[in-house]
Amino acid sequence: MPSEPANAAPARIPRHLAVIMDGNGRWAERRRRPRIIGHRAGARAVNVCIDFCIARGVQALTLFAFSSENWGRPEDEVGALMKLFLNALEREVEELDRRGVRVRFIGERERFSEKIRERMAAAERQTRNNTVLHLSIAASYGGRWDIAQAARSLAAEVAAGTLAVEAIDERLLASRMSLAELPAPDLFIRTGGDTRISNFLLWQLAYTELWFTEALWPELDAGLLQTALDDFASRERRFGLTGAQIALAQPNETVE
Ligand code: FPP
């Protein structure tokens, strides 16, 4: 991922956008259709979002597709969602690859069927050299799970005698979190009207700008996304410093 795209600075385009795609079920219920119809419409909105990011030069997009808690939904909805994921993986990866999208998955992969895990691994393999857009799909993901797995990986090294407890700091823990290779999200969008983080990227969203909309995910279009980007561009990000300090030196996370 290039450290500073030519079009990022003047227009203040977020380098990394994180999205909770909420409202599929209500979109379908309002049409008196089964919830899975809403998820199918949601899958189309995913393409709208990807197209927009590529067109506007957003370099990384992280989508919350399925939370750790979503396993508790009715069995038929979970089954239908799994089928939808599998179909999307089979159908979309060629085109994503052709467009230069690198696809990765974050979350507790072990909970998915072997078939889905194989597809995930194949999609990651096929697209690993792409750099136009870094697409991360959070699936069976929870922010608390992420922090726990990062802590566990450090604890294992301490137990093995290869890491001193004193060496553990925020930086080291951050290096074990999902998405460690990307800049933290600059902008978070949640559709569907709720103003919560819902156990998404708890660690990574510490200084992310939050944007909420009543629009349901299947209603997403480029105009709505542009409204969010315009709002983002108007905000002063201080990262805990003063406005005067920020005017002197823009904090600038870079990535490879
Ligand atoms: C939340 O809406 C959405 C989900 C739990 C599933 C998200 C899945 C998709 C957008 C489709 C496919 C995605 C990929 C990456 C191929 P909800 O069901 O909670 O809606 P509600 O709040 O109205 O009930």
Coordinates of C-alpha atoms and ligand atoms in Angstrom, one line a residue:
M1 CA 0.0 0.0 0.0
P2 CA 1.6 3.3 -1.0
S3 CA 2.3 5.5 2.0
E4 CA 0.8 8.7 0.7
P5 CA -1.5 8.7 -2.4
A6 CA -1.3 11.8 -4.6
N7 CA -5.0 12.5 -4.2
A8 CA -5.3 12.0 -0.4
A9 CA -3.9 15.2 1.0
P10 CA -5.8 18.0 -0.7
A11 CA -9.3 16.5 -0.6
R12 CA -8.8 14.7 2.8
I13 CA -9.9 11.3 1.6
P14 CA -9.9 8.7 4.4
R15 CA -7.1 6.2 3.7
H16 CA -9.1 3.5 5.6
L17 CA -12.8 3.3 5.9
A18 CA -14.5 0.9 8.3
V19 CA -18.2 0.1 7.9
I20 CA -21.0 -1.6 9.9
M21 CA -23.5 -2.6 7.2
D22 CA -26.7 -2.6 9.3
G23 CA -30.3 -2.6 8.3
N24 CA -30.6 -5.5 5.8
G25 CA -33.3 -7.3 7.9
R26 CA -35.4 -4.1 8.3
W27 CA -35.1 -3.3 4.6
A28 CA -36.6 -6.7 3.7
E29 CA -39.2 -6.6 6.5
R30 CA -40.5 -3.2 5.2
R31 CA -41.1 -5.0 1.9
R32 CA -42.7 -7.9 3.6
R33 CA -39.9 -10.2 2.3
P34 CA -37.7 -12.7 4.2
R35 CA -34.6 -11.3 5.9
I36 CA -32.3 -13.1 3.5
I37 CA -33.6 -11.0 0.6
G38 CA -32.3 -8.0 2.6
H39 CA -28.9 -9.7 2.9
R40 CA -28.8 -10.3 -0.8
A41 CA -29.6 -6.7 -1.4
G42 CA -26.8 -5.9 1.1
A43 CA -24.4 -7.9 -1.0
R44 CA -25.1 -5.6 -3.9
A45 CA -24.5 -2.6 -1.7
V46 CA -21.1 -4.1 -0.9
N47 CA -20.2 -3.7 -4.6
V48 CA -21.5 -0.1 -4.5
C49 CA -19.2 0.6 -1.6
I50 CA -16.1 -1.1 -3.2
D51 CA -16.7 0.8 -6.5
F52 CA -16.9 4.1 -4.6
C53 CA -13.7 3.4 -2.7
I54 CA -11.8 2.6 -5.8
A55 CA -13.1 5.6 -7.7
R56 CA -12.4 8.0 -4.8
G57 CA -8.9 6.6 -3.9
V58 CA -9.8 5.2 -0.5
Q59 CA -7.0 2.6 0.0
A60 CA -8.5 0.3 2.6
L61 CA -12.0 -0.8 3.3
T62 CA -13.0 -3.0 6.2
L63 CA -16.5 -4.4 6.3
F64 CA -18.3 -6.0 9.3
A65 CA -20.0 -8.9 7.5
F66 CA -20.7 -11.3 10.5
S67 CA -20.0 -10.7 14.2
S68 CA -19.1 -13.2 16.8
E69 CA -22.6 -12.6 18.2
N70 CA -24.4 -13.2 14.8
W71 CA -23.8 -17.0 15.3
G72 CA -26.7 -16.7 17.8
R73 CA -29.3 -15.7 15.1
P74 CA -31.9 -18.2 14.0
E75 CA -30.4 -21.3 12.3
D76 CA -32.0 -20.7 9.0
E77 CA -30.7 -17.1 8.8
V78 CA -27.2 -18.2 9.7
G79 CA -27.4 -21.0 7.1
A80 CA -28.6 -18.6 4.4
L81 CA -25.9 -16.1 5.2
M82 CA -23.2 -18.8 5.0
K83 CA -24.6 -19.7 1.6
L84 CA -24.6 -16.1 0.5
F85 CA -20.9 -15.7 1.6
L86 CA -19.9 -18.8 -0.2
N87 CA -21.7 -17.7 -3.4
A88 CA -20.2 -14.2 -3.1
L89 CA -16.7 -15.8 -2.7
E90 CA -17.2 -17.9 -5.8
R91 CA -18.8 -15.2 -7.9
E92 CA -16.9 -12.0 -7.0
V93 CA -13.3 -12.9 -6.5
E94 CA -12.3 -13.0 -10.2
E95 CA -13.7 -9.5 -10.7
L96 CA -12.1 -8.2 -7.5
D97 CA -8.8 -9.6 -8.6
R98 CA -9.1 -8.1 -12.0
R99 CA -9.7 -4.7 -10.4
G100 CA -6.7 -4.9 -8.2
V101 CA -8.5 -5.5 -4.9
R102 CA -6.6 -7.5 -2.2
V103 CA -9.1 -9.5 -0.2
R104 CA -8.4 -10.6 3.4
F105 CA -10.6 -12.0 6.2
I106 CA -10.3 -11.2 9.9
G107 CA -12.0 -13.1 12.7
E108 CA -12.4 -16.5 14.1
R109 CA -12.1 -18.5 10.9
E110 CA -12.2 -21.9 12.7
R111 CA -15.9 -21.5 13.2
F112 CA -16.7 -21.6 9.5
S113 CA -17.1 -24.8 7.5
E114 CA -14.1 -26.2 5.8
K115 CA -15.5 -25.2 2.4
I116 CA -15.8 -21.6 3.3
R117 CA -12.4 -21.5 5.0
E118 CA -10.9 -23.0 1.8
R119 CA -12.6 -20.3 -0.3
M120 CA -11.4 -17.6 2.0
A121 CA -7.8 -18.9 1.8
A122 CA -8.1 -19.2 -2.0
A123 CA -9.4 -15.6 -2.3
E124 CA -6.5 -14.3 -0.2
R125 CA -4.0 -16.3 -2.2
Q126 CA -5.3 -15.2 -5.5
T127 CA -5.4 -11.4 -4.7
R128 CA -2.4 -11.2 -2.4
N129 CA -0.3 -9.0 -4.8
N130 CA -3.1 -6.5 -5.5
T131 CA -2.7 -2.9 -4.2
V132 CA -5.6 -0.8 -5.5
L133 CA -7.8 -1.5 -2.5
H134 CA -7.2 -3.5 0.6
L135 CA -10.5 -5.1 1.4
S136 CA -10.8 -6.7 4.8
I137 CA -13.9 -8.7 5.6
A138 CA -14.6 -9.1 9.3
A139 CA -16.4 -12.5 9.6
S140 CA -17.0 -14.2 12.9
Y141 CA -15.2 -11.1 14.3
G142 CA -15.5 -9.3 17.6
G143 CA -13.4 -6.5 18.9
R144 CA -13.1 -8.2 22.3
W145 CA -12.1 -11.5 20.6
D146 CA -9.4 -9.6 18.7
I147 CA -7.9 -8.0 21.9
A148 CA -8.0 -11.4 23.6
Q149 CA -6.3 -13.2 20.7
A150 CA -3.6 -10.5 20.6
A151 CA -3.0 -10.9 24.4
R152 CA -2.9 -14.7 24.1
S153 CA -0.3 -14.5 21.4
L154 CA 2.0 -12.3 23.6
A155 CA 1.2 -14.5 26.7
A156 CA 2.3 -17.6 24.7
E157 CA 5.7 -16.0 24.0
V158 CA 6.1 -15.0 27.7
A159 CA 5.3 -18.5 28.7
A160 CA 7.9 -19.8 26.2
G161 CA 10.5 -17.5 27.6
T162 CA 11.0 -15.6 24.4
L163 CA 9.3 -12.3 25.5
A164 CA 9.8 -10.3 28.7
V165 CA 6.7 -9.1 30.4
E166 CA 8.3 -5.6 30.6
A167 CA 8.6 -5.5 26.8
I168 CA 4.8 -5.5 26.4
D169 CA 3.5 -2.1 25.5
E170 CA 0.7 -0.6 23.3
R171 CA 2.8 -0.9 20.2
L172 CA 3.6 -4.6 20.7
L173 CA 0.0 -5.4 21.4
A174 CA -1.1 -3.4 18.4
S175 CA 1.2 -5.5 16.2
R176 CA -0.8 -8.6 17.1
M177 CA -4.2 -7.1 16.5
S178 CA -6.1 -7.7 13.2
L179 CA -5.4 -5.1 10.5
A180 CA -2.0 -4.3 12.1
E181 CA -0.5 -3.9 8.7
L182 CA -2.9 -1.1 7.8
P183 CA -3.3 2.4 9.1
A184 CA -6.1 2.7 11.7
P185 CA -9.5 3.5 10.1
D186 CA -9.8 7.2 9.5
L187 CA -13.6 7.1 9.1
F188 CA -16.2 4.7 10.5
I189 CA -19.7 4.5 8.9
R190 CA -22.7 2.7 10.4
T191 CA -25.9 2.5 8.5
G192 CA -29.3 1.5 10.0
G193 CA -29.8 4.3 12.5
D194 CA -28.1 2.8 15.6
T195 CA -25.2 4.9 17.1
R196 CA -23.1 2.0 18.5
I197 CA -19.8 0.3 17.8
S198 CA -21.3 -3.1 18.5
N199 CA -18.0 -4.9 19.3
F200 CA -16.4 -4.0 16.0
L201 CA -12.8 -2.8 15.9
L202 CA -12.6 -1.7 19.6
W203 CA -8.9 -1.2 19.6
Q204 CA -8.4 0.2 16.1
L205 CA -11.2 2.8 16.3
A206 CA -9.6 4.7 19.2
Y207 CA -9.2 8.0 17.1
T208 CA -11.5 7.2 14.2
E209 CA -14.1 9.7 13.1
L210 CA -17.6 8.2 13.5
W211 CA -20.4 8.8 11.1
F212 CA -23.9 7.4 11.4
T213 CA -26.9 7.4 9.1
E214 CA -30.5 6.3 9.3
A215 CA -30.3 4.9 5.8
L216 CA -30.4 1.1 5.7
W217 CA -27.4 -0.7 4.2
P218 CA -29.2 -1.9 1.0
E219 CA -30.1 1.8 0.3
L220 CA -26.5 2.7 0.1
D221 CA -25.4 4.8 -2.9
A222 CA -22.4 6.9 -4.0
G223 CA -24.3 10.1 -2.9
L224 CA -24.6 8.9 0.7
L225 CA -21.0 7.8 0.8
Q226 CA -19.9 11.2 -0.5
T227 CA -21.9 12.9 2.2
A228 CA -19.9 10.9 4.8
L229 CA -16.6 11.8 3.1
D230 CA -17.5 15.5 2.9
D231 CA -18.3 15.5 6.6
F232 CA -15.0 13.7 7.3
A233 CA -13.1 16.3 5.3
S234 CA -14.6 19.1 7.4
R235 CA -13.5 17.6 10.8
E236 CA -10.4 18.6 12.7
R237 CA -8.6 15.5 14.0
R238 CA -6.6 16.3 17.0
F239 CA -5.5 12.8 18.2
G240 CA -5.4 14.1 21.8
L241 CA -3.3 17.2 21.0
T242 CA -4.4 20.9 20.7
G243 CA -5.7 22.5 17.5
A244 CA -2.5 24.7 17.4
Q245 CA -0.2 21.7 17.6
I246 CA -2.2 19.9 14.9
A247 CA -1.9 23.0 12.6
L248 CA 1.9 22.7 12.9
A249 CA 2.3 19.0 12.4
Q250 CA -0.3 16.8 10.8
P251 CA 0.0 13.3 12.3
N252 CA 0.6 11.0 9.4
E253 CA 0.5 7.2 9.8
T254 CA 2.0 5.5 6.8
V255 CA 1.8 2.0 5.6
E256 CA 3.6 -0.3 3.3
Ligands
FPP1 C1 -26.7 -6.5 9.5 O1 -28.1 -6.3 9.1 C2 -26.1 -7.3 8.4 C3 -25.5 -8.5 8.6 C4 -25.5 -9.3 9.9 C5 -25.0 -9.3 7.5 C6 -24.1 -8.5 6.5 C7 -24.1 -9.2 5.2 C8 -24.1 -8.6 4.0 C9 -24.1 -7.1 3.8 C10 -24.2 -9.4 2.8 C11 -23.0 -10.0 2.2 C12 -21.7 -9.5 2.6 C13 -20.5 -9.8 2.0 C14 -19.2 -9.3 2.5 C15 -20.6 -10.7 0.8 P1 -29.2 -6.8 10.1 O2 -29.6 -8.2 9.6 O3 -28.7 -6.8 11.5 O4 -30.4 -5.8 9.8 P2 -31.5 -5.3 10.9 O5 -30.8 -4.6 12.0 O6 -32.4 -4.5 10.1 O7 -32.1 -6.6 11.4

